[in-house]
Amino acid sequence: MKALTWQGKRSVDVIDVPDPRIQEPTDAVVRVTTTGICGSDLHLYEVMAPFLDPGDVLGHEAMGIVEEVGSEVTNLKPGDRVVVPFQIACGSCFMCTQDLQTQCETTQVREQGMGAALFGYTKLYGQIPGGQAEYLRVPQAQYGPIKVPEGPPDERFVYLSDVLPTAWQAVEYAAIPDGGTVVVLGLGPIGDMCCRIALHRGHRVIGVDLVPERLKRAELQGVEVLTYSDEVADEIKDRTEGRGPDSVIDAVGMEAHGSPVAKVSQQLAGYLPDPIQRKMMQTVGVDRLAALYLAVDAVRRGGTISLIGVYGGMADPLPMLTIFDKQLQLRMGQANVHRWSDQILKLLGDEDPLKVDGFATHHLPLAEGPAAYEMFQQKRDGAVKVLLMP
């Protein structure tokens, strides 16, 4: 089959790889009909190279048609239309029963000290072949895949794999009070969807980004927008009675603008041998923390910061004195897809209040995946969300 594979830093290619097959009785094989490129895929494209091997199949946002199921998969049958959550969870362990599917004790990558395995996402999360391919082997298929109805186009449902539950959890964790204000830092696909969900719930939303097309796109949804600058924290406070917003969602993560020293550290690390890079990523502060610092500065005292942008360093310096003094609450983590999927599915009917139809800016064949990664990474051509069709 054809699959989009990592080949090196800033290098991906579509190549022939072996077709997936049933390996365990809880497996399924899905023929992928639509698959997304996620903002966190760009971390693999750029920063997380030491945790990948050439030929690794990328992608964790897939949906399609079930082709085959293992003997213990009784909830699915060939022909079912399904969305595949980005995490691999069993549904029955202690963590899954706590609705913490990203901490699944059956698929935890214990040798790396990490949580549940993820599709298409490095040695840290199990190095499981991903969904930017013609076919996908789905472990723990007795629980993971979400059946969706026939009829509406894939774009109505594919975001259940990651974008929708990730943004939903970010808004939940932000604990925005009734009538409250939330600032969303970063208006890529996750930040954009966070804005839509918060607006749907009746909150006041202020969005911050550097890219004019993204700011305009959010503004058309009813978001108050601000262009990122050194003075943006003061502008936010000016719009919130000098106090700051009740909540801030950091949808930027490890590659924020405005972190020149950390940017140089990331670039220099890229010249080191992989084993040294891996050690550095796991023991040294290598993230660009400008967005997190901005969140801490801007949020009101007693407010909440919801971190949904991906961070990777183990020893990043946090402004703990300010966090403590302002009595802030921080919530974070990979989204627990099944925890939120039933609530989200109710909003994917004909009325489409979150406007997922048309959310993607680009629909491209899988063969154009390499060009799509480059375009998305460089934020060209108004790229916010790219969907690939195998």
mmCIF file of C-alpha atoms in Angstrom:
data_model
loop_
_atom_site.group_PDB
_atom_site.id
_atom_site.type_symbol
_atom_site.label_atom_id
_atom_site.label_comp_id
_atom_site.label_asym_id
_atom_site.label_seq_id
_atom_site.Cartn_x
_atom_site.Cartn_y
_atom_site.Cartn_z
ATOM 1 C CA MET A 1 0.000 0.000 0.000
ATOM 2 C CA LYS A 2 0.983 3.658 -0.275
ATOM 3 C CA ALA A 3 1.802 5.509 2.939
ATOM 4 C CA LEU A 4 3.229 8.882 3.912
ATOM 5 C CA THR A 5 6.449 8.221 5.806
ATOM 6 C CA TRP A 6 9.011 10.198 7.762
ATOM 7 C CA GLN A 7 12.428 10.169 6.076
ATOM 8 C CA GLY A 8 14.361 12.787 8.018
ATOM 9 C CA LYS A 9 14.083 16.293 9.416
ATOM 10 C CA ARG A 10 11.712 18.260 7.137
ATOM 11 C CA SER A 11 11.510 15.272 4.800
ATOM 12 C CA VAL A 12 8.457 13.063 4.286
ATOM 13 C CA ASP A 13 7.653 10.869 1.299
ATOM 14 C CA VAL A 14 4.903 8.615 -0.026
ATOM 15 C CA ILE A 15 6.299 5.111 -0.505
ATOM 16 C CA ASP A 16 5.124 1.511 -0.742
ATOM 17 C CA VAL A 17 4.959 -0.283 2.613
ATOM 18 C CA PRO A 18 3.551 -3.704 3.572
ATOM 19 C CA ASP A 19 -0.226 -3.914 3.883
ATOM 20 C CA PRO A 20 -1.369 -4.113 7.513
ATOM 21 C CA ARG A 21 -2.857 -7.389 8.730
ATOM 22 C CA ILE A 22 -4.626 -8.749 11.776
ATOM 23 C CA GLN A 23 -1.959 -9.544 14.372
ATOM 24 C CA GLU A 24 -4.050 -9.848 17.531
ATOM 25 C CA PRO A 25 -7.662 -10.980 18.039
ATOM 26 C CA THR A 26 -8.525 -7.422 19.131
ATOM 27 C CA ASP A 27 -7.247 -5.852 15.873
ATOM 28 C CA ALA A 28 -9.153 -4.427 12.943
ATOM 29 C CA VAL A 29 -7.963 -3.260 9.537
ATOM 30 C CA VAL A 30 -9.536 -0.042 8.237
ATOM 31 C CA ARG A 31 -9.410 1.244 4.659
ATOM 32 C CA VAL A 32 -8.643 4.928 5.158
ATOM 33 C CA THR A 33 -10.891 7.335 3.262
ATOM 34 C CA THR A 34 -9.766 10.620 4.870
ATOM 35 C CA THR A 35 -6.831 11.470 7.107
ATOM 36 C CA GLY A 36 -5.669 14.794 8.529
ATOM 37 C CA ILE A 37 -2.336 16.484 9.048
ATOM 38 C CA CYS A 38 -2.217 17.684 12.644
ATOM 39 C CA GLY A 39 -0.263 20.596 14.074
ATOM 40 C CA SER A 40 1.548 18.099 16.283
ATOM 41 C CA ASP A 41 2.652 16.238 13.138
ATOM 42 C CA LEU A 42 4.746 19.315 12.434
ATOM 43 C CA HIS A 43 6.675 18.634 15.655
ATOM 44 C CA LEU A 44 7.730 15.335 14.068
ATOM 45 C CA TYR A 45 8.594 17.178 10.869
ATOM 46 C CA GLU A 46 10.881 19.544 12.756
ATOM 47 C CA VAL A 47 11.743 19.020 16.440
ATOM 48 C CA MET A 48 11.093 15.386 17.390
ATOM 49 C CA ALA A 49 13.316 13.820 14.721
ATOM 50 C CA PRO A 50 15.526 11.866 17.169
ATOM 51 C CA PHE A 51 12.525 9.753 18.185
ATOM 52 C CA LEU A 52 11.698 8.620 14.635
ATOM 53 C CA ASP A 53 13.203 6.212 12.121
ATOM 54 C CA PRO A 54 13.150 6.585 8.328
ATOM 55 C CA GLY A 55 10.084 4.800 6.992
ATOM 56 C CA ASP A 56 7.854 5.422 10.022
ATOM 57 C CA VAL A 57 4.248 5.872 8.819
ATOM 58 C CA LEU A 58 2.828 9.176 10.047
ATOM 59 C CA GLY A 59 -0.643 10.361 10.960
ATOM 60 C CA HIS A 60 -3.137 9.984 13.792
ATOM 61 C CA GLU A 61 -6.334 11.532 12.386
ATOM 62 C CA ALA A 62 -8.012 8.885 10.259
ATOM 63 C CA MET A 63 -11.408 7.547 9.360
ATOM 64 C CA GLY A 64 -12.583 4.955 6.881
ATOM 65 C CA ILE A 65 -14.301 1.636 6.290
ATOM 66 C CA VAL A 66 -13.669 -1.527 8.305
ATOM 67 C CA GLU A 67 -12.192 -4.210 6.053
ATOM 68 C CA GLU A 68 -11.440 -6.996 8.542
ATOM 69 C CA VAL A 69 -11.771 -7.669 12.269
ATOM 70 C CA GLY A 70 -10.101 -10.028 14.736
ATOM 71 C CA SER A 71 -11.980 -12.794 16.508
ATOM 72 C CA GLU A 72 -12.517 -10.760 19.702
ATOM 73 C CA VAL A 73 -13.894 -7.671 17.950
ATOM 74 C CA THR A 74 -17.660 -8.131 18.194
ATOM 75 C CA ASN A 75 -18.753 -4.482 18.002
ATOM 76 C CA LEU A 76 -17.557 -3.949 14.410
ATOM 77 C CA LYS A 77 -18.038 -5.698 11.102
ATOM 78 C CA PRO A 78 -16.632 -5.218 7.611
ATOM 79 C CA GLY A 79 -18.327 -2.286 5.920
ATOM 80 C CA ASP A 80 -18.803 -0.197 9.079
ATOM 81 C CA ARG A 81 -17.851 3.458 8.737
ATOM 82 C CA VAL A 82 -15.593 4.488 11.636
ATOM 83 C CA VAL A 83 -13.437 7.263 13.020
ATOM 84 C CA VAL A 84 -10.221 6.091 14.688
ATOM 85 C CA PRO A 85 -9.217 8.049 17.843
ATOM 86 C CA PHE A 86 -5.566 9.080 17.882
ATOM 87 C CA GLN A 87 -4.833 7.191 21.113
ATOM 88 C CA ILE A 88 -4.966 3.426 21.483
ATOM 89 C CA ALA A 89 -6.951 2.410 24.553
ATOM 90 C CA CYS A 90 -8.540 -0.813 25.797
ATOM 91 C CA GLY A 91 -11.641 0.636 27.473
ATOM 92 C CA SER A 92 -11.518 -1.713 30.464
ATOM 93 C CA CYS A 93 -8.406 -0.981 32.549
ATOM 94 C CA PHE A 94 -8.459 1.255 35.646
ATOM 95 C CA MET A 95 -7.431 4.365 33.733
ATOM 96 C CA CYS A 96 -9.949 3.849 30.941
ATOM 97 C CA THR A 97 -12.753 3.376 33.466
ATOM 98 C CA GLN A 98 -11.715 6.760 34.924
ATOM 99 C CA ASP A 99 -12.180 8.279 31.436
ATOM 100 C CA LEU A 100 -8.422 8.779 31.180
ATOM 101 C CA GLN A 101 -7.961 6.883 27.942
ATOM 102 C CA THR A 102 -4.652 8.626 27.237
ATOM 103 C CA GLN A 103 -3.270 6.848 30.311
ATOM 104 C CA CYS A 104 -4.535 3.368 29.313
ATOM 105 C CA GLU A 105 -2.694 0.770 31.374
ATOM 106 C CA THR A 106 -2.948 -1.830 28.601
ATOM 107 C CA THR A 107 -1.140 0.250 25.974
ATOM 108 C CA GLN A 108 1.083 2.467 28.161
ATOM 109 C CA VAL A 109 4.578 2.754 26.667
ATOM 110 C CA ARG A 110 6.260 1.851 29.926
ATOM 111 C CA GLU A 111 9.785 1.503 28.544
ATOM 112 C CA GLN A 112 9.637 5.222 27.727
ATOM 113 C CA GLY A 113 7.734 6.186 30.885
ATOM 114 C CA MET A 114 4.851 7.496 28.766
ATOM 115 C CA GLY A 115 1.090 7.093 28.591
ATOM 116 C CA ALA A 116 -1.086 5.278 26.075
ATOM 117 C CA ALA A 117 0.281 4.410 22.656
ATOM 118 C CA LEU A 118 -0.591 6.777 19.814
ATOM 119 C CA PHE A 119 -0.864 6.210 16.093
ATOM 120 C CA GLY A 120 2.005 7.537 13.991
ATOM 121 C CA TYR A 121 3.797 9.321 16.820
ATOM 122 C CA THR A 122 7.422 8.368 17.608
ATOM 123 C CA LYS A 123 9.184 5.843 19.813
ATOM 124 C CA LEU A 124 7.929 7.732 22.866
ATOM 125 C CA TYR A 125 4.392 6.576 22.103
ATOM 126 C CA GLY A 126 4.988 3.096 20.785
ATOM 127 C CA GLN A 127 6.051 3.762 17.171
ATOM 128 C CA ILE A 128 2.691 2.454 15.900
ATOM 129 C CA PRO A 129 2.219 2.898 12.103
ATOM 130 C CA GLY A 130 -0.118 5.808 11.494
ATOM 131 C CA GLY A 131 -3.137 6.663 9.411
ATOM 132 C CA GLN A 132 -1.691 8.748 6.577
ATOM 133 C CA ALA A 133 -1.898 5.627 4.461
ATOM 134 C CA GLU A 134 -4.294 3.573 2.383
ATOM 135 C CA TYR A 135 -4.933 1.103 5.216
ATOM 136 C CA LEU A 136 -4.523 1.184 8.987
ATOM 137 C CA ARG A 137 -4.166 -1.618 11.515
ATOM 138 C CA VAL A 138 -6.182 -0.626 14.590
ATOM 139 C CA PRO A 139 -5.189 -2.348 17.855
ATOM 140 C CA GLN A 140 -7.809 -2.540 20.653
ATOM 141 C CA ALA A 141 -10.538 -2.282 18.028
ATOM 142 C CA GLN A 142 -13.041 -3.835 20.429
ATOM 143 C CA TYR A 143 -13.158 -0.341 22.002
ATOM 144 C CA GLY A 144 -11.370 2.334 19.988
ATOM 145 C CA PRO A 145 -13.124 3.007 16.667
ATOM 146 C CA ILE A 146 -16.218 5.214 16.780
ATOM 147 C CA LYS A 147 -18.990 4.188 14.396
ATOM 148 C CA VAL A 148 -20.529 7.078 12.472
ATOM 149 C CA PRO A 149 -23.557 7.152 10.166
ATOM 150 C CA GLU A 150 -23.545 6.955 6.410
ATOM 151 C CA GLY A 151 -24.503 10.013 4.411
ATOM 152 C CA PRO A 152 -22.629 13.165 5.435
ATOM 153 C CA PRO A 153 -19.146 13.658 3.973
ATOM 154 C CA ASP A 154 -16.057 12.494 5.853
ATOM 155 C CA GLU A 155 -15.272 16.064 6.881
ATOM 156 C CA ARG A 156 -18.306 16.028 9.173
ATOM 157 C CA PHE A 157 -16.782 13.258 11.292
ATOM 158 C CA VAL A 158 -13.009 12.981 10.731
ATOM 159 C CA TYR A 159 -12.260 15.608 13.377
ATOM 160 C CA LEU A 160 -13.596 13.218 16.043
ATOM 161 C CA SER A 161 -10.203 11.510 15.744
ATOM 162 C CA ASP A 162 -8.390 14.427 17.389
ATOM 163 C CA VAL A 163 -9.324 18.044 16.622
ATOM 164 C CA LEU A 164 -12.791 18.058 18.175
ATOM 165 C CA PRO A 165 -12.083 16.121 21.400
ATOM 166 C CA THR A 166 -8.771 17.926 21.870
ATOM 167 C CA ALA A 167 -10.399 21.334 21.564
ATOM 168 C CA TRP A 168 -13.407 20.207 23.626
ATOM 169 C CA GLN A 169 -11.161 19.036 26.461
ATOM 170 C CA ALA A 170 -9.159 22.271 26.292
ATOM 171 C CA VAL A 171 -12.346 24.287 26.785
ATOM 172 C CA GLU A 172 -13.562 21.951 29.559
ATOM 173 C CA TYR A 173 -10.225 22.211 31.353
ATOM 174 C CA ALA A 174 -10.253 26.005 30.984
ATOM 175 C CA ALA A 175 -13.207 26.115 33.436
ATOM 176 C CA ILE A 176 -14.611 29.320 31.921
ATOM 177 C CA PRO A 177 -17.339 30.665 34.222
ATOM 178 C CA ASP A 178 -20.779 31.556 32.889
ATOM 179 C CA GLY A 179 -20.476 34.918 31.166
ATOM 180 C CA GLY A 180 -16.695 34.654 31.388
ATOM 181 C CA THR A 181 -13.897 35.487 28.972
ATOM 182 C CA VAL A 182 -11.324 33.129 27.505
ATOM 183 C CA VAL A 183 -8.208 34.021 25.539
ATOM 184 C CA VAL A 184 -7.051 31.429 22.995
ATOM 185 C CA LEU A 185 -3.358 31.634 22.097
ATOM 186 C CA GLY A 186 -2.714 30.225 18.629
ATOM 187 C CA LEU A 187 -5.413 29.972 15.958
ATOM 188 C CA GLY A 188 -4.262 26.888 14.142
ATOM 189 C CA PRO A 189 -6.755 24.015 13.855
ATOM 190 C CA ILE A 190 -6.974 23.305 17.596
ATOM 191 C CA GLY A 191 -7.093 26.941 18.670
ATOM 192 C CA ASP A 192 -9.642 27.721 15.957
ATOM 193 C CA MET A 193 -11.888 24.865 17.109
ATOM 194 C CA CYS A 194 -11.462 25.906 20.759
ATOM 195 C CA CYS A 195 -12.834 29.310 19.763
ATOM 196 C CA ARG A 196 -15.840 27.767 18.027
ATOM 197 C CA ILE A 197 -16.673 25.551 21.005
ATOM 198 C CA ALA A 198 -16.296 28.399 23.512
ATOM 199 C CA LEU A 199 -18.481 30.662 21.358
ATOM 200 C CA HIS A 200 -21.080 27.895 21.063
ATOM 201 C CA ARG A 201 -21.190 27.791 24.867
ATOM 202 C CA GLY A 202 -21.829 31.520 25.052
ATOM 203 C CA HIS A 203 -18.424 32.721 26.233
ATOM 204 C CA ARG A 204 -16.559 35.828 25.161
ATOM 205 C CA VAL A 205 -13.527 34.729 23.135
ATOM 206 C CA ILE A 206 -10.342 36.662 22.337
ATOM 207 C CA GLY A 207 -7.936 34.985 19.889
ATOM 208 C CA VAL A 208 -4.236 35.746 19.456
ATOM 209 C CA ASP A 209 -2.065 34.785 16.497
ATOM 210 C CA LEU A 210 0.555 36.157 14.101
ATOM 211 C CA VAL A 211 -0.918 34.954 10.809
ATOM 212 C CA PRO A 212 -3.364 37.422 9.200
ATOM 213 C CA GLU A 213 -5.399 34.706 7.456
ATOM 214 C CA ARG A 214 -5.920 32.858 10.725
ATOM 215 C CA LEU A 215 -6.929 36.019 12.547
ATOM 216 C CA LYS A 216 -9.434 36.852 9.801
ATOM 217 C CA ARG A 217 -10.823 33.316 9.805
ATOM 218 C CA ALA A 218 -11.454 33.473 13.579
ATOM 219 C CA GLU A 219 -12.897 36.977 13.367
ATOM 220 C CA LEU A 220 -15.490 35.755 10.870
ATOM 221 C CA GLN A 221 -16.673 33.288 13.524
ATOM 222 C CA GLY A 222 -17.224 36.085 16.056
ATOM 223 C CA VAL A 223 -13.865 36.007 17.851
ATOM 224 C CA GLU A 224 -12.227 39.237 19.011
ATOM 225 C CA VAL A 225 -8.738 38.999 17.547
ATOM 226 C CA LEU A 226 -5.351 40.429 18.503
ATOM 227 C CA THR A 227 -2.061 40.188 16.637
ATOM 228 C CA TYR A 228 0.723 38.745 18.780
ATOM 229 C CA SER A 229 3.304 41.319 19.904
ATOM 230 C CA ASP A 230 5.385 42.139 22.956
ATOM 231 C CA GLU A 231 2.506 44.322 24.166
ATOM 232 C CA VAL A 232 -0.311 41.823 23.642
ATOM 233 C CA ALA A 233 -0.635 40.965 27.355
ATOM 234 C CA ASP A 234 -1.327 44.639 28.084
ATOM 235 C CA GLU A 235 -3.859 44.758 25.219
ATOM 236 C CA ILE A 236 -5.625 41.714 26.658
ATOM 237 C CA LYS A 237 -5.804 43.327 30.090
ATOM 238 C CA ASP A 238 -7.086 46.569 28.586
ATOM 239 C CA ARG A 239 -9.985 44.594 27.073
ATOM 240 C CA THR A 240 -10.748 42.846 30.372
ATOM 241 C CA GLU A 241 -11.063 45.754 32.836
ATOM 242 C CA GLY A 242 -7.348 45.629 33.620
ATOM 243 C CA ARG A 243 -7.828 42.298 35.352
ATOM 244 C CA GLY A 244 -7.162 39.743 32.643
ATOM 245 C CA PRO A 245 -9.418 36.984 31.296
ATOM 246 C CA ASP A 246 -10.892 34.251 33.467
ATOM 247 C CA SER A 247 -9.140 31.591 31.416
ATOM 248 C CA VAL A 248 -6.383 31.196 28.835
ATOM 249 C CA ILE A 249 -6.010 28.267 26.452
ATOM 250 C CA ASP A 250 -2.452 27.738 25.178
ATOM 251 C CA ALA A 251 -2.917 26.049 21.803
ATOM 252 C CA VAL A 252 0.649 26.823 20.649
ATOM 253 C CA GLY A 253 3.050 24.547 22.520
ATOM 254 C CA MET A 254 6.724 23.870 22.062
ATOM 255 C CA GLU A 255 7.398 25.907 18.911
ATOM 256 C CA ALA A 256 6.065 29.295 19.956
ATOM 257 C CA HIS A 257 7.295 32.501 18.348
ATOM 258 C CA GLY A 258 9.036 34.964 20.621
ATOM 259 C CA SER A 259 11.433 32.415 22.184
ATOM 260 C CA PRO A 260 14.730 33.144 20.393
ATOM 261 C CA VAL A 261 17.029 31.397 22.885
ATOM 262 C CA ALA A 262 14.964 28.197 22.906
ATOM 263 C CA LYS A 263 14.699 28.352 19.110
ATOM 264 C CA VAL A 264 18.486 28.359 18.840
ATOM 265 C CA SER A 265 18.661 25.457 21.324
ATOM 266 C CA GLN A 266 16.227 23.445 19.198
ATOM 267 C CA GLN A 267 18.204 24.183 16.054
ATOM 268 C CA LEU A 268 21.551 23.320 17.620
ATOM 269 C CA ALA A 269 20.150 20.076 19.017
ATOM 270 C CA GLY A 270 19.245 19.087 15.476
ATOM 271 C CA TYR A 271 22.933 18.767 14.612
ATOM 272 C CA LEU A 272 23.639 16.263 17.393
ATOM 273 C CA PRO A 273 23.536 12.454 16.994
ATOM 274 C CA ASP A 274 20.098 10.975 17.680
ATOM 275 C CA PRO A 275 20.979 9.346 21.045
ATOM 276 C CA ILE A 276 22.305 12.679 22.347
ATOM 277 C CA GLN A 277 19.305 14.544 20.958
ATOM 278 C CA ARG A 278 16.940 12.101 22.678
ATOM 279 C CA LYS A 279 18.738 12.543 25.988
ATOM 280 C CA MET A 280 18.650 16.308 25.617
ATOM 281 C CA MET A 281 14.931 16.339 24.831
ATOM 282 C CA GLN A 282 14.227 14.206 27.906
ATOM 283 C CA THR A 283 16.437 16.034 30.412
ATOM 284 C CA VAL A 284 16.876 19.642 29.247
ATOM 285 C CA GLY A 285 14.453 22.519 28.790
ATOM 286 C CA VAL A 286 14.124 22.797 25.017
ATOM 287 C CA ASP A 287 10.617 24.191 24.513
ATOM 288 C CA ARG A 288 9.874 27.707 23.365
ATOM 289 C CA LEU A 289 7.778 28.868 26.291
ATOM 290 C CA ALA A 290 6.671 32.315 25.096
ATOM 291 C CA ALA A 291 3.030 31.247 24.812
ATOM 292 C CA LEU A 292 2.978 29.751 28.310
ATOM 293 C CA TYR A 293 4.658 32.822 29.779
ATOM 294 C CA LEU A 294 2.077 34.983 28.018
ATOM 295 C CA ALA A 295 -0.736 32.854 29.449
ATOM 296 C CA VAL A 296 0.643 33.243 32.983
ATOM 297 C CA ASP A 297 1.046 36.987 32.508
ATOM 298 C CA ALA A 298 -2.339 37.622 30.926
ATOM 299 C CA VAL A 299 -4.759 35.467 32.938
ATOM 300 C CA ARG A 300 -6.453 37.075 35.906
ATOM 301 C CA ARG A 301 -5.516 36.170 39.452
ATOM 302 C CA GLY A 302 -7.304 33.002 40.478
ATOM 303 C CA GLY A 303 -7.831 32.120 36.816
ATOM 304 C CA THR A 304 -7.232 28.916 34.883
ATOM 305 C CA ILE A 305 -4.719 28.039 32.174
ATOM 306 C CA SER A 306 -5.529 25.111 29.913
ATOM 307 C CA LEU A 307 -2.480 23.739 28.079
ATOM 308 C CA ILE A 308 -3.364 21.832 24.940
ATOM 309 C CA GLY A 309 -0.363 22.733 22.771
ATOM 310 C CA VAL A 310 2.250 19.953 22.863
ATOM 311 C CA TYR A 311 5.344 20.478 25.023
ATOM 312 C CA GLY A 312 8.309 18.115 24.946
ATOM 313 C CA GLY A 313 11.063 19.194 27.338
ATOM 314 C CA MET A 314 11.453 17.577 30.754
ATOM 315 C CA ALA A 315 13.222 20.447 32.516
ATOM 316 C CA ASP A 316 11.680 23.599 31.095
ATOM 317 C CA PRO A 317 11.859 26.555 33.478
ATOM 318 C CA LEU A 318 8.383 27.531 34.684
ATOM 319 C CA PRO A 319 7.605 30.875 36.364
ATOM 320 C CA MET A 320 6.556 29.084 39.528
ATOM 321 C CA LEU A 321 6.670 32.179 41.762
ATOM 322 C CA THR A 322 4.136 33.976 39.560
ATOM 323 C CA ILE A 323 1.953 30.883 39.149
ATOM 324 C CA PHE A 324 1.853 30.442 42.917
ATOM 325 C CA ASP A 325 1.400 34.132 43.717
ATOM 326 C CA LYS A 326 -1.485 34.506 41.249
ATOM 327 C CA GLN A 327 -3.099 31.329 42.601
ATOM 328 C CA LEU A 328 -3.484 29.907 39.117
ATOM 329 C CA GLN A 329 -4.875 26.558 38.120
ATOM 330 C CA LEU A 330 -3.161 24.636 35.332
ATOM 331 C CA ARG A 331 -4.797 21.715 33.539
ATOM 332 C CA MET A 332 -3.275 19.867 30.628
ATOM 333 C CA GLY A 333 -2.836 16.601 28.801
ATOM 334 C CA GLN A 334 -3.637 14.649 25.651
ATOM 335 C CA ALA A 335 -7.359 14.538 24.956
ATOM 336 C CA ASN A 336 -9.331 11.533 26.202
ATOM 337 C CA VAL A 337 -11.328 11.001 23.012
ATOM 338 C CA HIS A 338 -14.020 8.605 24.229
ATOM 339 C CA ARG A 339 -14.676 10.774 27.273
ATOM 340 C CA TRP A 340 -16.098 13.505 25.039
ATOM 341 C CA SER A 341 -17.155 11.746 21.827
ATOM 342 C CA ASP A 342 -20.834 11.194 22.718
ATOM 343 C CA GLN A 343 -21.303 14.875 23.590
ATOM 344 C CA ILE A 344 -19.575 15.981 20.396
ATOM 345 C CA LEU A 345 -21.487 13.590 18.131
ATOM 346 C CA LYS A 346 -24.723 15.328 19.121
ATOM 347 C CA LEU A 347 -23.355 18.515 17.507
ATOM 348 C CA LEU A 348 -22.483 16.870 14.185
ATOM 349 C CA GLY A 349 -26.008 16.662 12.826
ATOM 350 C CA ASP A 350 -27.552 18.696 10.032
ATOM 351 C CA GLU A 351 -27.364 22.024 11.886
ATOM 352 C CA ASP A 352 -23.562 21.738 12.313
ATOM 353 C CA PRO A 353 -23.255 24.470 14.995
ATOM 354 C CA LEU A 354 -19.444 24.170 15.114
ATOM 355 C CA LYS A 355 -19.258 24.581 11.322
ATOM 356 C CA VAL A 356 -17.049 21.558 10.769
ATOM 357 C CA ASP A 357 -18.213 21.495 7.149
ATOM 358 C CA GLY A 358 -15.702 23.766 5.469
ATOM 359 C CA PHE A 359 -13.299 23.709 8.445
ATOM 360 C CA ALA A 360 -10.502 22.278 6.272
ATOM 361 C CA THR A 361 -8.666 24.774 4.101
ATOM 362 C CA HIS A 362 -7.164 22.130 1.794
ATOM 363 C CA HIS A 363 -8.266 18.731 0.462
ATOM 364 C CA LEU A 364 -5.431 16.910 -1.303
ATOM 365 C CA PRO A 365 -4.603 13.397 -2.490
ATOM 366 C CA LEU A 366 -2.202 11.410 -0.316
ATOM 367 C CA ALA A 367 0.399 11.652 -3.079
ATOM 368 C CA GLU A 368 0.664 15.386 -2.402
ATOM 369 C CA GLY A 369 1.378 14.813 1.291
ATOM 370 C CA PRO A 370 5.020 15.982 1.187
ATOM 371 C CA ALA A 371 4.047 19.319 -0.378
ATOM 372 C CA ALA A 372 1.159 19.602 2.086
ATOM 373 C CA TYR A 373 3.505 19.210 5.082
ATOM 374 C CA GLU A 374 5.794 21.919 3.740
ATOM 375 C CA MET A 375 2.891 24.275 3.040
ATOM 376 C CA PHE A 376 1.364 23.716 6.501
ATOM 377 C CA GLN A 377 4.716 24.097 8.274
ATOM 378 C CA GLN A 378 5.407 27.372 6.481
ATOM 379 C CA LYS A 379 1.789 28.578 6.917
ATOM 380 C CA ARG A 380 1.486 29.258 3.199
ATOM 381 C CA ASP A 381 -1.685 29.620 1.139
ATOM 382 C CA GLY A 382 -3.837 30.143 4.228
ATOM 383 C CA ALA A 383 -3.225 26.581 5.401
ATOM 384 C CA VAL A 384 -4.999 25.876 8.682
ATOM 385 C CA LYS A 385 -6.287 22.338 8.224
ATOM 386 C CA VAL A 386 -5.205 19.875 5.539
ATOM 387 C CA LEU A 387 -7.104 16.683 4.796
ATOM 388 C CA LEU A 388 -5.552 13.946 2.645
ATOM 389 C CA MET A 389 -7.487 11.377 0.633
ATOM 390 C CA PRO A 390 -5.621 8.080 0.078
#
